[in-house]
Coordinates of C-alpha atoms in Angstrom, one line a residue:
M12 CA -141.9 92.1 63.8
S13 CA -139.8 92.5 60.7
G14 CA -136.1 92.6 61.0
S15 CA -136.0 89.5 63.3
D16 CA -133.6 86.6 62.6
P17 CA -135.7 84.4 60.2
A18 CA -133.9 81.3 61.4
A19 CA -134.6 81.9 65.0
S20 CA -137.9 80.1 65.4
V21 CA -139.8 80.6 68.7
K22 CA -141.5 77.3 68.1
S23 CA -141.6 75.3 64.8
V24 CA -144.9 74.6 63.2
P25 CA -146.0 71.1 64.1
A26 CA -146.3 68.4 61.5
P27 CA -150.0 67.9 60.7
R28 CA -151.5 64.8 62.2
A29 CA -152.2 62.1 59.6
N30 CA -155.9 61.8 60.6
M31 CA -156.7 65.4 59.9
P32 CA -158.8 66.0 56.7
L33 CA -156.2 68.2 54.9
A34 CA -153.1 66.4 56.0
G35 CA -150.6 66.2 53.1
V36 CA -152.0 69.3 51.4
T37 CA -149.4 72.1 50.9
V38 CA -150.8 75.6 50.6
I39 CA -148.8 78.6 49.3
D40 CA -150.5 81.5 51.1
F41 CA -150.3 85.0 49.7
G42 CA -153.3 86.0 51.9
Q43 CA -153.2 89.5 53.5
I44 CA -155.2 91.4 56.1
Y45 CA -158.3 89.2 56.9
Q46 CA -160.0 87.5 54.0
G47 CA -157.1 85.3 52.7
P48 CA -155.5 84.7 56.1
Y49 CA -158.7 83.4 57.6
A50 CA -159.3 81.0 54.7
T51 CA -155.8 79.6 55.2
L52 CA -156.1 79.5 59.0
L53 CA -159.0 77.1 58.5
M54 CA -156.9 75.0 56.2
A55 CA -154.0 75.0 58.7
K56 CA -156.4 74.0 61.5
A57 CA -157.7 71.2 59.2
G58 CA -154.1 69.8 58.9
A59 CA -152.8 71.5 55.8
R60 CA -149.2 72.7 55.6
V61 CA -149.7 76.4 55.1
I62 CA -146.7 78.5 54.0
K63 CA -147.4 82.2 54.5
V64 CA -145.6 84.2 51.8
E65 CA -144.9 87.9 52.4
P66 CA -142.7 90.6 50.8
P67 CA -139.5 91.2 52.7
H68 CA -141.1 94.1 54.7
G69 CA -144.2 91.9 55.6
E70 CA -147.8 92.0 54.6
P71 CA -150.0 95.1 55.0
G72 CA -151.6 93.8 58.2
R73 CA -148.2 94.1 59.9
L74 CA -148.2 97.9 59.4
R75 CA -150.8 98.1 62.1
A76 CA -148.3 96.7 64.6
Q77 CA -146.6 100.1 64.4
V78 CA -149.5 101.5 66.3
G79 CA -148.9 99.3 69.3
K80 CA -146.1 97.1 70.7
G81 CA -145.1 94.1 68.6
A82 CA -147.6 92.1 66.6
T83 CA -151.3 93.1 66.4
L84 CA -153.8 90.7 67.9
P85 CA -155.5 90.2 64.5
L86 CA -152.3 88.9 63.0
A87 CA -151.8 86.6 66.0
M88 CA -155.4 85.3 65.6
L89 CA -155.2 84.6 61.9
N90 CA -151.8 83.3 61.3
S91 CA -151.2 80.6 63.9
N92 CA -150.0 77.2 62.7
K93 CA -148.4 78.6 59.6
S94 CA -144.8 78.7 58.4
A95 CA -143.6 82.2 57.3
I96 CA -141.3 83.0 54.4
T97 CA -140.4 86.1 52.6
L98 CA -140.4 86.3 48.8
N99 CA -139.9 89.3 46.4
L100 CA -142.1 88.7 43.4
K101 CA -140.8 91.8 41.8
S102 CA -137.4 90.1 41.3
E103 CA -136.8 87.5 38.6
R104 CA -135.2 85.2 41.1
G105 CA -138.1 85.6 43.4
R106 CA -140.5 84.5 40.7
E107 CA -138.3 81.6 39.9
L108 CA -138.4 80.4 43.5
L109 CA -142.2 80.6 43.5
K110 CA -142.4 78.5 40.3
E111 CA -140.2 75.9 41.9
M112 CA -142.4 75.7 45.0
V113 CA -145.6 75.5 43.0
K114 CA -144.3 72.2 41.6
K115 CA -144.7 70.8 45.1
A116 CA -147.8 72.7 46.1
D117 CA -151.5 71.8 46.0
V118 CA -152.9 75.2 46.5
V119 CA -151.9 78.8 45.8
L120 CA -154.2 81.4 47.4
E121 CA -154.1 85.2 47.1
N122 CA -156.5 88.0 47.7
F123 CA -154.7 90.8 45.7
A124 CA -156.5 93.1 43.4
P125 CA -157.5 91.3 40.1
G126 CA -154.6 91.0 37.7
V127 CA -151.7 91.6 40.2
M128 CA -150.3 88.1 39.9
D129 CA -150.7 88.1 36.2
K130 CA -148.8 91.4 35.8
L131 CA -146.0 89.8 37.9
G132 CA -145.9 86.9 35.5
V133 CA -147.1 84.3 38.1
G134 CA -150.8 84.3 37.6
Y135 CA -152.9 81.1 37.1
S136 CA -152.3 80.8 33.4
V137 CA -148.6 80.5 34.1
L138 CA -148.7 78.4 37.2
R139 CA -151.1 75.8 35.9
E140 CA -148.6 75.0 33.1
I141 CA -146.0 74.2 35.8
N142 CA -148.5 72.2 37.9
P143 CA -151.7 71.1 36.2
L144 CA -153.1 69.7 39.5
L145 CA -152.8 73.1 41.2
I146 CA -155.8 74.7 42.8
Y147 CA -155.4 78.5 42.4
A148 CA -157.7 80.5 44.7
S149 CA -158.4 84.2 44.2
G150 CA -160.3 86.3 46.7
T151 CA -161.4 89.7 45.4
G152 CA -163.9 92.4 46.3
F153 CA -166.0 92.3 43.1
G154 CA -164.7 89.3 41.1
L155 CA -162.2 88.7 38.3
S156 CA -164.6 89.9 35.6
G157 CA -167.3 92.5 35.2
P158 CA -167.4 96.3 35.0
D159 CA -166.6 96.7 38.7
K160 CA -163.7 94.2 39.0
D161 CA -161.1 96.9 39.4
S162 CA -162.9 98.8 42.1
L163 CA -160.9 98.9 45.3
A164 CA -162.4 96.8 48.0
M165 CA -162.1 96.6 51.7
D166 CA -164.7 95.4 54.1
L167 CA -166.0 99.0 54.6
T168 CA -166.3 99.8 50.9
V169 CA -168.0 96.4 50.2
Q170 CA -170.5 97.0 53.0
A171 CA -171.3 100.3 51.3
A172 CA -171.6 98.9 47.8
S173 CA -173.4 95.7 48.7
G174 CA -176.3 97.4 50.4
V175 CA -175.4 96.3 53.9
M176 CA -174.8 99.8 55.1
S177 CA -178.1 101.1 53.7
I178 CA -180.1 98.9 56.0
T179 CA -177.9 99.2 59.1
G180 CA -178.7 101.8 61.7
F181 CA -181.8 103.5 63.0
P182 CA -184.5 105.1 60.8
D183 CA -183.7 108.6 61.8
G184 CA -179.9 108.2 61.4
P185 CA -177.4 107.8 58.6
P186 CA -176.2 104.5 57.1
V187 CA -173.9 102.7 59.5
K188 CA -171.4 99.9 58.9
A189 CA -171.7 96.6 60.8
G190 CA -169.4 96.6 63.8
P191 CA -167.3 93.5 62.8
A192 CA -165.5 93.1 59.5
F193 CA -167.9 90.4 58.7
I194 CA -167.6 90.5 54.9
D195 CA -163.9 89.9 55.0
F196 CA -164.5 86.8 57.1
L197 CA -167.6 85.6 55.4
S198 CA -165.7 85.7 52.1
G199 CA -162.8 84.0 53.7
I200 CA -165.0 81.1 54.7
H201 CA -166.3 80.9 51.1
L202 CA -162.8 80.9 49.8
Y203 CA -161.9 78.0 52.1
A204 CA -165.0 76.2 50.9
A205 CA -164.1 76.8 47.2
V206 CA -160.6 75.4 47.8
V207 CA -161.8 72.3 49.6
T208 CA -164.5 71.7 47.0
A209 CA -161.9 72.0 44.2
L210 CA -159.6 69.6 46.1
F211 CA -162.5 67.1 46.3
D212 CA -163.1 67.5 42.6
R213 CA -159.4 67.0 41.8
A214 CA -159.4 63.7 43.7
M215 CA -162.3 62.6 41.4
S216 CA -161.2 64.1 38.1
G217 CA -157.4 64.5 38.4
R218 CA -157.7 68.2 37.3
G219 CA -156.7 71.4 39.0
R220 CA -158.6 74.6 38.5
L221 CA -159.0 78.3 39.2
V222 CA -161.6 79.2 41.9
E223 CA -162.6 82.7 42.9
V224 CA -164.7 84.3 45.5
A225 CA -166.0 87.9 45.4
M226 CA -166.8 89.6 48.7
Q227 CA -169.9 91.4 47.3
E228 CA -171.4 88.1 46.1
T229 CA -170.9 86.3 49.4
V230 CA -172.8 89.0 51.3
Y231 CA -175.9 89.2 49.1
P232 CA -177.7 86.1 50.5
T233 CA -177.4 87.6 54.0
L234 CA -179.8 90.3 52.9
A235 CA -182.7 87.8 52.6
S236 CA -185.1 89.4 55.1
N237 CA -184.5 92.9 53.7
L238 CA -184.9 91.7 50.1
G239 CA -188.2 90.1 51.1
F240 CA -189.3 93.6 52.3
V241 CA -188.3 95.1 48.9
Y242 CA -190.3 92.4 47.1
N243 CA -193.4 92.8 49.3
S244 CA -193.3 96.5 49.0
Q245 CA -193.2 96.4 45.2
G246 CA -189.8 98.0 44.8
K247 CA -189.4 100.4 47.7
S248 CA -185.9 100.4 49.3
A249 CA -185.6 98.5 52.5
P250 CA -185.5 100.8 55.5
R251 CA -183.1 101.0 58.4
V252 CA -184.9 99.4 61.3
G253 CA -182.4 99.5 64.1
N254 CA -182.6 96.2 66.0
R255 CA -185.9 95.2 64.6
H256 CA -186.4 92.4 62.0
G257 CA -184.9 93.5 58.7
G258 CA -188.1 92.6 56.8
L259 CA -190.3 94.0 59.6
A260 CA -192.0 90.6 59.6
I261 CA -191.5 89.4 63.2
A262 CA -192.4 90.9 66.5
P263 CA -191.1 91.0 69.1
Y264 CA -187.6 91.1 67.5
N265 CA -185.6 93.8 69.2
V266 CA -183.1 94.8 71.8
Y267 CA -184.6 96.0 75.1
K268 CA -183.2 97.9 78.1
A269 CA -182.3 96.0 81.3
K270 CA -181.1 97.4 84.6
D271 CA -177.5 96.7 83.6
G272 CA -177.5 96.9 79.9
Y273 CA -179.6 95.3 77.1
V274 CA -181.2 92.0 76.2
A275 CA -182.2 90.6 72.8
V276 CA -185.6 89.0 72.6
I277 CA -187.2 87.3 69.6
T278 CA -190.3 85.1 69.2
V279 CA -189.7 82.8 66.2
V280 CA -192.9 80.8 66.3
E281 CA -196.4 81.6 67.7
D282 CA -195.8 79.3 70.7
H283 CA -193.1 81.6 71.9
W284 CA -195.4 84.5 72.6
P285 CA -197.7 82.9 75.3
K286 CA -194.6 81.5 76.9
L287 CA -193.0 85.0 77.0
C288 CA -196.2 86.3 78.5
E289 CA -195.9 83.7 81.3
A290 CA -192.2 84.6 81.9
M291 CA -193.2 88.3 82.2
G292 CA -196.1 87.4 84.5
R293 CA -198.4 89.0 82.0
E294 CA -200.8 86.2 81.0
D295 CA -203.4 88.8 80.2
L296 CA -201.4 89.7 77.1
K297 CA -202.1 86.3 75.6
T298 CA -205.6 87.3 74.7
D299 CA -205.0 91.0 74.1
P300 CA -206.2 91.6 70.5
R301 CA -203.2 93.7 69.7
F302 CA -200.9 90.7 70.3
V303 CA -202.8 87.5 69.5
S304 CA -200.7 86.7 66.4
N305 CA -197.4 87.7 64.9
A306 CA -199.2 89.6 62.2
K307 CA -201.0 91.6 64.9
R308 CA -197.8 92.2 66.9
V309 CA -196.1 93.5 63.8
E310 CA -199.1 95.7 63.1
N311 CA -198.7 97.1 66.7
I312 CA -195.0 96.8 66.8
D313 CA -194.4 99.9 69.0
A314 CA -196.9 98.6 71.6
T315 CA -195.3 95.2 71.5
D316 CA -191.9 96.6 72.2
A317 CA -193.2 98.8 74.9
V318 CA -194.8 96.1 77.0
I319 CA -191.6 94.0 76.8
E320 CA -189.3 96.8 77.7
A321 CA -191.5 97.8 80.6
W322 CA -190.7 94.3 82.0
T323 CA -187.0 94.0 81.0
S324 CA -186.1 97.4 82.4
T325 CA -187.0 96.2 85.9
L326 CA -184.5 93.3 85.8
T327 CA -180.8 92.6 85.2
R328 CA -179.7 90.9 82.0
K329 CA -179.1 87.7 83.9
E330 CA -182.5 87.8 85.5
V331 CA -184.2 88.2 82.1
F332 CA -182.2 85.4 80.6
E333 CA -182.8 83.0 83.5
R334 CA -186.5 83.6 83.5
T335 CA -187.0 83.2 79.8
K336 CA -184.6 80.2 79.6
K337 CA -187.1 78.2 81.6
F338 CA -189.7 78.7 78.9
R339 CA -187.3 78.0 76.0
I340 CA -187.6 81.5 74.5
P341 CA -184.8 82.9 72.3
V342 CA -183.3 85.5 74.5
A343 CA -179.7 86.6 75.2
P344 CA -177.9 89.3 77.1
V345 CA -176.1 91.8 74.9
R346 CA -172.5 91.1 76.0
D347 CA -169.4 93.2 75.5
L348 CA -166.2 91.8 73.9
L349 CA -164.5 91.4 77.3
E350 CA -167.3 89.2 78.4
V351 CA -167.2 87.2 75.2
M352 CA -163.5 86.7 75.3
H353 CA -163.9 85.0 78.7
D354 CA -167.0 83.0 77.8
P355 CA -166.7 79.8 79.8
H356 CA -168.7 77.9 77.2
M357 CA -166.4 78.7 74.3
H358 CA -163.3 78.0 76.4
E359 CA -164.7 74.7 77.6
R360 CA -165.4 73.7 74.0
G361 CA -161.9 74.7 72.9
M362 CA -163.0 77.4 70.5
L363 CA -161.1 80.0 72.6
E364 CA -157.9 79.3 74.3
Y365 CA -155.0 81.0 76.0
I366 CA -151.6 80.9 74.4
D367 CA -148.2 82.5 75.2
H368 CA -147.3 84.7 72.2
P369 CA -143.7 85.8 71.9
D370 CA -144.7 89.4 71.1
L371 CA -148.0 89.9 72.9
G372 CA -147.6 87.7 75.9
R373 CA -150.5 85.7 77.2
I374 CA -153.5 86.2 74.8
I375 CA -156.8 84.6 74.0
V376 CA -157.1 83.3 70.4
P377 CA -159.8 81.4 68.5
T378 CA -159.1 77.9 67.2
S379 CA -161.4 76.8 64.4
P380 CA -165.2 76.5 64.4
L381 CA -164.9 73.5 62.1
R382 CA -164.8 70.3 64.2
Y383 CA -163.5 67.0 62.8
H384 CA -164.6 64.3 65.1
G385 CA -162.2 61.4 65.3
A386 CA -159.2 63.6 64.4
D387 CA -156.6 64.7 66.8
K388 CA -156.7 68.3 68.1
I389 CA -153.9 70.4 66.5
E390 CA -151.8 72.3 69.0
T391 CA -152.0 76.0 68.4
I392 CA -148.6 77.5 67.5
P393 CA -148.3 81.3 67.7
S394 CA -148.2 83.3 64.5
P395 CA -144.7 83.6 63.0
R396 CA -142.5 86.6 62.5
V397 CA -141.7 87.8 59.0
G398 CA -139.6 85.2 57.3
Q399 CA -139.3 83.1 60.4
H400 CA -139.2 79.9 58.5
N401 CA -137.2 80.9 55.5
V402 CA -134.4 78.4 56.2
E403 CA -136.8 75.6 57.1
V404 CA -139.2 76.0 54.2
Y405 CA -136.7 76.7 51.4
G406 CA -134.5 73.9 52.7
D407 CA -137.4 71.4 52.8
L408 CA -139.1 72.3 49.6
L409 CA -136.2 73.4 47.4
G410 CA -133.2 71.8 49.1
L411 CA -131.5 75.1 49.7
S412 CA -128.9 75.4 52.5
A413 CA -128.8 78.1 55.1
D414 CA -126.0 79.8 53.1
D415 CA -128.2 79.7 50.0
V416 CA -131.0 81.3 51.9
A417 CA -128.7 84.0 53.2
A418 CA -127.5 84.7 49.7
L419 CA -131.1 85.0 48.4
K420 CA -131.8 87.5 51.2
E421 CA -128.7 89.5 50.3
E422 CA -129.8 89.4 46.6
G423 CA -133.2 90.8 47.5
A424 CA -135.1 87.7 46.2
I425 CA -136.6 87.0 49.6

């Protein structure tokens, strides 16, 4: 995607609607890979003007495009509705350009390693002097302070360090990472929340501030069930339990075989069990002493799982789901990603939509899970190429002409 004419826009980023919550907010986005870009995608979809800033060769996520044709799908998913410019912060002129833009910005967001922006001379301590109202957002793996702050962090390494990997997998197997890069995105959501909270505070106090989010810290609360096990077991490490409840405190809570795959079944309250027995046509199990309470079902967890799988294995996923749905029992088929991408429910709600991407063709992308009732829906504009909006953004924010922008590119500043 690099090397394209930055002035040749496939489609310009639309002006945010005035009735969107973040309309009028300008974000200078140094986000890369997943964490930062997801936070700023949520901002763009809330009406903010997001200016994606990359080095002249593009952000690291674009390197993955070399594996396949054109842009990668993750880039297309996470960078729609953003303007894209290039900027070389290793050049003096590049740093000067950033300082000039910061005067007109509300937010600067980055998820570099701690201290990178400071070493370049454009960290928060410098930028806040230029714009005291600035919200500076930093996303890191382990935080801006503490003994582990300089540890390299990607979703995989944070899954390992945070304890997630130790409890994922089956008891007789090794630690396993969670399938999705969920910590990247979970921390991206927290970063979005931190920025919006700081913007709210600024409206009240008239002050900007530095906000930070550490990936490791955002994932700790998700371990609640497993931490409960540690507490109750007086300090023993939480085990890997496969698809069972992390605290081994609920049964049934598992994934069971069906004729055409698997289904997930859970009984959250005691009333669910007798209803499940009716759905299975096994009302005799209601009074079976092994299963009369959740405590008893946990005590006899293997037998509990066995009676359920003996039933589910005779049916298709759809048949299990339809029978249990009548009884309001939490059950769902285990779907693959192809099924999820074409989920009629999410398409009808507008969470998933088809767009025509200049590099990938017709693709399915998510919009935003945050819904603002009473606000206009923002049209999804495909993710930009490297530097696609250099002329537009530098002209609008700094008053530079197309010739000026061309000269900056020749100089190596952008």
